[in-house]
Amino acid sequence: MHYLSFNEYCRNRFGCKVYKLSLDAGFTCPNRDGSLSTGGCIFCSGGSGRFAVSGEDIHKQLQAAKSLVKGKGAEKYMAYFQAYSNTYAPVETLRRLYMAAIQSAEIVALDVATRPDCLPPEVLALLEEINQIKPVFVELGLQTANENSAGYINRCFTNDCYIRAVQELRKRKIHVVTHLIFGLPGESEAEMLASVRFAAQSGTSGVKFHMLNILEGTPIADDYAAGAFSLMSRESYAALVAKAISSLPEKIVVHRLTGDGDKRILIAPDWVKDKKKTLNFIRKEIERM
């Protein structure tokens, strides 16, 4: 079975291998600062920014991030604002940071991770403006289309909010990447695959698949320690990802097959530490489809 990988997509669009340079602009999240909640999503230990280079100067961050991926074969880069909700700031602040990030000719695109409820009209207008200069990618953490699961993980936005965000971004010809987590407590395989179909039908341009990671200091770690649920095996996860990909329209880009958990604070599952082995399992399952 063939699918459109992120690497293939970049080679088709930019003519070379492209690597993301993860940045931390010091943003927070309405699910943490009290606007919606103070605890954040119950699996989140750091806004998906554990691998982002932090610091005030974006140019210095980009150079430091480049040094981390040196030797991996990238010819061009994306400036990837990764940590927390990267549209959750005054639009003037966002303009300054985004414009600084895309200045270099080596940067072919801007990639912004955020929440569907953090895209007010003025931010959408800014993203549309920048998309006329260099391509813009916006990553939305849907995680699941199951409203019961969304309540359990304290996601604090509705599926309708996600659909509206995708529509507004696609209207502006912005590439939307949807994050999906497999292995949330109580979800069946059918429900997880339903989330994949929901994202596709909503109009997402791409998807990222993640296995639920249990990290130290997160509320979900307490439930796991209490034996409230068990986690998927590597084999089950690989088979599910292959099924998910087979259900996607061919035009949807698969940006990630499995995530990178922070090994320093990872409690479970232990098998995610060996990413290469996990990817091999997934690719074998895809070949069998």
XYZ file of C-alpha atoms in Angstrom:
289
model
C 0.000 0.000 0.000
C 1.350 3.397 -0.978
C 0.673 6.512 1.080
C 1.877 10.090 0.816
C 4.589 10.506 3.457
C 5.800 13.870 4.712
C 9.207 13.247 3.134
C 7.670 12.477 -0.271
C 5.382 15.484 0.004
C 8.325 17.802 0.750
C 10.398 16.442 -2.106
C 7.460 16.993 -4.453
C 6.711 20.485 -3.175
C 10.136 21.861 -2.265
C 12.410 19.661 -4.378
C 14.506 18.384 -1.478
C 14.497 16.839 1.982
C 13.087 19.263 4.545
C 13.625 19.087 8.299
C 11.621 20.855 11.002
C 13.481 23.136 13.394
C 11.522 23.094 16.666
C 11.187 26.417 18.456
C 9.887 27.530 21.834
C 8.634 31.108 21.844
C 7.521 30.999 25.464
C 3.787 30.719 24.797
C 1.256 29.230 27.185
C -2.172 27.691 26.589
C -5.753 28.686 27.519
C -6.072 25.213 28.952
C -3.309 26.051 31.444
C -3.471 29.769 32.227
C -6.967 29.644 33.696
C -8.878 30.889 30.640
C -10.378 27.417 30.179
C -8.577 25.310 32.771
C -5.362 25.219 34.770
C -4.377 21.584 34.363
C -4.017 21.312 30.610
C -4.737 18.078 28.761
C -4.130 15.247 31.227
C -1.391 13.600 29.122
C 0.570 16.827 28.535
C 3.846 17.425 30.332
C 5.127 20.365 28.337
C 2.985 21.365 25.405
C 4.642 18.925 22.981
C 7.743 21.044 23.118
C 10.263 18.862 24.907
C 12.474 18.830 21.832
C 12.120 22.509 21.023
C 15.091 24.799 21.445
C 14.105 27.614 23.791
C 15.338 31.159 24.143
C 14.225 34.689 23.349
C 16.042 35.225 20.034
C 14.396 33.261 17.204
C 17.467 33.496 14.955
C 19.673 31.979 17.651
C 17.085 29.279 18.277
C 17.043 28.376 14.593
C 20.816 28.079 14.475
C 20.858 25.958 17.623
C 18.094 23.730 16.224
C 20.005 23.329 12.965
C 23.033 22.060 14.884
C 20.835 19.376 16.491
C 19.816 17.939 13.098
C 23.189 18.330 11.403
C 24.097 15.292 9.333
C 20.516 14.104 8.816
C 20.460 15.056 5.148
C 18.170 18.073 5.231
C 18.740 20.725 2.573
C 15.983 23.116 3.649
C 14.018 23.659 6.856
C 10.661 24.562 8.335
C 10.468 26.917 11.305
C 8.311 24.893 13.694
C 6.713 26.705 16.643
C 6.009 23.614 18.715
C 5.637 24.239 22.435
C 2.125 24.895 23.796
C -0.395 26.981 21.756
C 1.557 29.052 19.254
C -1.212 31.387 18.146
C -2.183 32.250 21.721
C -0.648 35.724 21.928
C -1.317 39.257 20.652
C -1.165 39.331 16.870
C 1.660 41.910 16.965
C 3.783 39.455 18.955
C 2.975 36.655 16.541
C 3.844 38.804 13.523
C 7.255 39.683 14.964
C 8.104 36.074 15.779
C 6.776 34.510 12.596
C 8.424 37.068 10.308
C 11.743 36.635 12.090
C 11.494 32.868 11.701
C 10.959 32.873 7.926
C 13.602 35.465 6.988
C 16.324 33.019 5.977
C 16.288 31.507 2.477
C 16.929 28.124 4.128
C 13.488 28.297 5.736
C 10.925 27.179 3.160
C 7.827 27.196 5.386
C 6.317 28.199 8.709
C 4.793 25.440 10.863
C 2.627 26.467 13.820
C 1.201 24.065 16.422
C -1.896 25.356 18.182
C -5.463 24.676 19.336
C -8.576 25.084 17.167
C -9.959 27.625 19.657
C -6.876 29.861 19.365
C -7.480 31.124 15.826
C -9.321 34.467 16.052
C -9.913 36.459 12.822
C -6.827 38.662 13.210
C -4.570 35.607 13.609
C -6.152 33.891 10.611
C -5.508 37.071 8.613
C -1.854 37.071 9.665
C -1.415 33.412 8.730
C -3.047 34.080 5.362
C -0.686 37.006 4.783
C 2.398 34.942 5.610
C 1.109 32.108 3.431
C 1.526 34.472 0.484
C 5.223 34.795 1.362
C 6.059 31.223 2.330
C 3.813 28.192 2.855
C 2.146 27.961 6.261
C 1.289 24.721 8.043
C -0.985 24.755 11.085
C -1.042 21.722 13.393
C -4.200 21.105 15.424
C -4.324 18.714 18.371
C -7.675 17.013 17.844
C -6.366 13.792 19.510
C -9.785 12.099 19.326
C -13.230 12.654 17.854
C -14.820 10.765 20.745
C -16.456 13.454 22.879
C -16.363 11.250 25.993
C -12.620 10.783 25.587
C -12.208 14.497 24.896
C -13.895 15.225 28.215
C -11.713 12.722 30.040
C -8.474 14.177 28.692
C -9.673 17.731 29.500
C -9.303 18.870 25.883
C -11.678 21.802 26.447
C -12.853 22.353 22.878
C -15.579 20.689 20.851
C -15.411 18.745 17.605
C -17.417 21.545 15.985
C -14.694 24.004 17.001
C -12.117 21.804 15.272
C -14.243 21.566 12.101
C -14.626 25.365 11.964
C -10.873 25.861 12.406
C -10.068 23.437 9.583
C -12.573 25.154 7.301
C -11.189 28.630 8.051
C -7.617 27.525 7.460
C -8.367 25.618 4.273
C -10.363 28.615 2.991
C -7.060 30.496 3.203
C -5.172 27.652 1.431
C -3.255 26.784 4.603
C -2.095 23.187 5.077
C -3.760 21.680 8.171
C -2.109 18.846 10.109
C -4.257 16.955 12.617
C -2.750 15.155 15.622
C -4.425 11.903 16.666
C -3.630 9.806 19.737
C -4.161 6.051 19.719
C -4.624 4.153 22.966
C -6.708 6.604 24.982
C -8.445 4.784 27.873
C -11.675 3.062 26.935
C -11.436 3.647 23.197
C -11.955 0.640 20.932
C -10.160 0.136 17.648
C -13.352 1.107 15.827
C -13.557 4.372 17.780
C -9.932 5.232 17.050
C -10.431 4.594 13.346
C -13.587 6.706 13.509
C -11.423 9.633 14.687
C -9.204 9.177 11.633
C -12.219 9.248 9.316
C -13.612 12.280 11.143
C -10.381 14.235 10.584
C -10.299 13.245 6.913
C -13.948 14.165 6.353
C -13.410 17.505 8.127
C -10.904 18.472 5.447
C -7.510 18.037 7.109
C -4.541 18.147 4.737
C -2.373 15.845 6.830
C -2.253 13.703 9.953
C 0.185 12.823 12.705
C -0.290 9.554 14.594
C 0.842 9.238 18.201
C 0.763 6.422 20.733
C -0.470 7.539 24.142
C 2.605 8.131 26.303
C 2.387 8.127 30.089
C 4.752 10.790 31.376
C 5.840 11.658 34.889
C 3.951 14.509 36.510
C 0.829 14.233 34.370
C -2.670 13.546 35.735
C -3.099 10.519 33.483
C -0.029 8.958 35.105
C -2.036 8.680 38.347
C -4.832 6.797 36.582
C -2.307 4.500 34.951
C -0.572 3.819 38.271
C -3.977 2.960 39.791
C -4.507 0.331 37.091
C -7.428 2.175 35.511
C -6.369 1.141 31.999
C -3.712 -0.735 30.050
C -1.694 0.353 27.028
C -1.451 -1.008 23.510
C 1.393 -3.282 22.483
C 3.770 -2.272 19.698
C 2.199 -4.907 17.453
C -1.335 -3.652 18.062
C -0.321 -0.046 17.515
C 1.478 -0.865 14.251
C -1.520 -2.788 12.920
C -3.864 0.058 13.849
C -1.725 2.723 12.150
C -1.658 0.624 8.972
C -5.451 0.310 9.054
C -5.782 4.040 9.683
C -3.593 4.891 6.698
C -5.538 2.522 4.465
C -8.710 4.459 5.326
C -7.262 7.845 4.330
C -7.729 9.503 0.944
C -4.447 9.333 -1.013
C -4.056 13.130 -1.034
C -3.752 13.335 2.768
C -0.137 13.614 3.913
C 1.028 11.305 6.708
C 3.390 13.562 8.636
C 4.196 11.079 11.395
C 3.705 7.372 12.059
C 4.705 7.460 15.720
C 5.739 10.126 18.203
C 8.911 10.836 20.154
C 8.283 10.683 23.885
C 10.740 12.227 26.315
C 12.647 9.175 27.557
C 13.731 11.018 30.703
C 10.177 11.157 32.031
C 8.501 8.302 30.139
C 6.706 5.817 32.392
C 5.084 3.672 29.699
C 4.891 2.104 27.184
C 8.540 1.155 27.220
C 8.529 0.057 23.575
C 8.170 3.624 22.253
C 11.792 4.246 23.242
C 12.925 2.215 20.234
C 11.437 4.333 17.465
C 13.305 2.582 14.677
C 11.902 -0.806 15.683
C 8.401 0.632 15.958
C 8.650 2.197 12.502
C 9.808 -1.133 11.077
C 6.768 -2.845 12.592
C 4.447 -0.220 11.108
C 6.043 -0.402 7.651
C 5.722 -4.189 7.604
C 2.050 -3.890 8.476
C 1.575 -1.284 5.719
C 3.258 -3.609 3.206
C 0.772 -6.329 4.135
C -2.260 -4.101 3.486
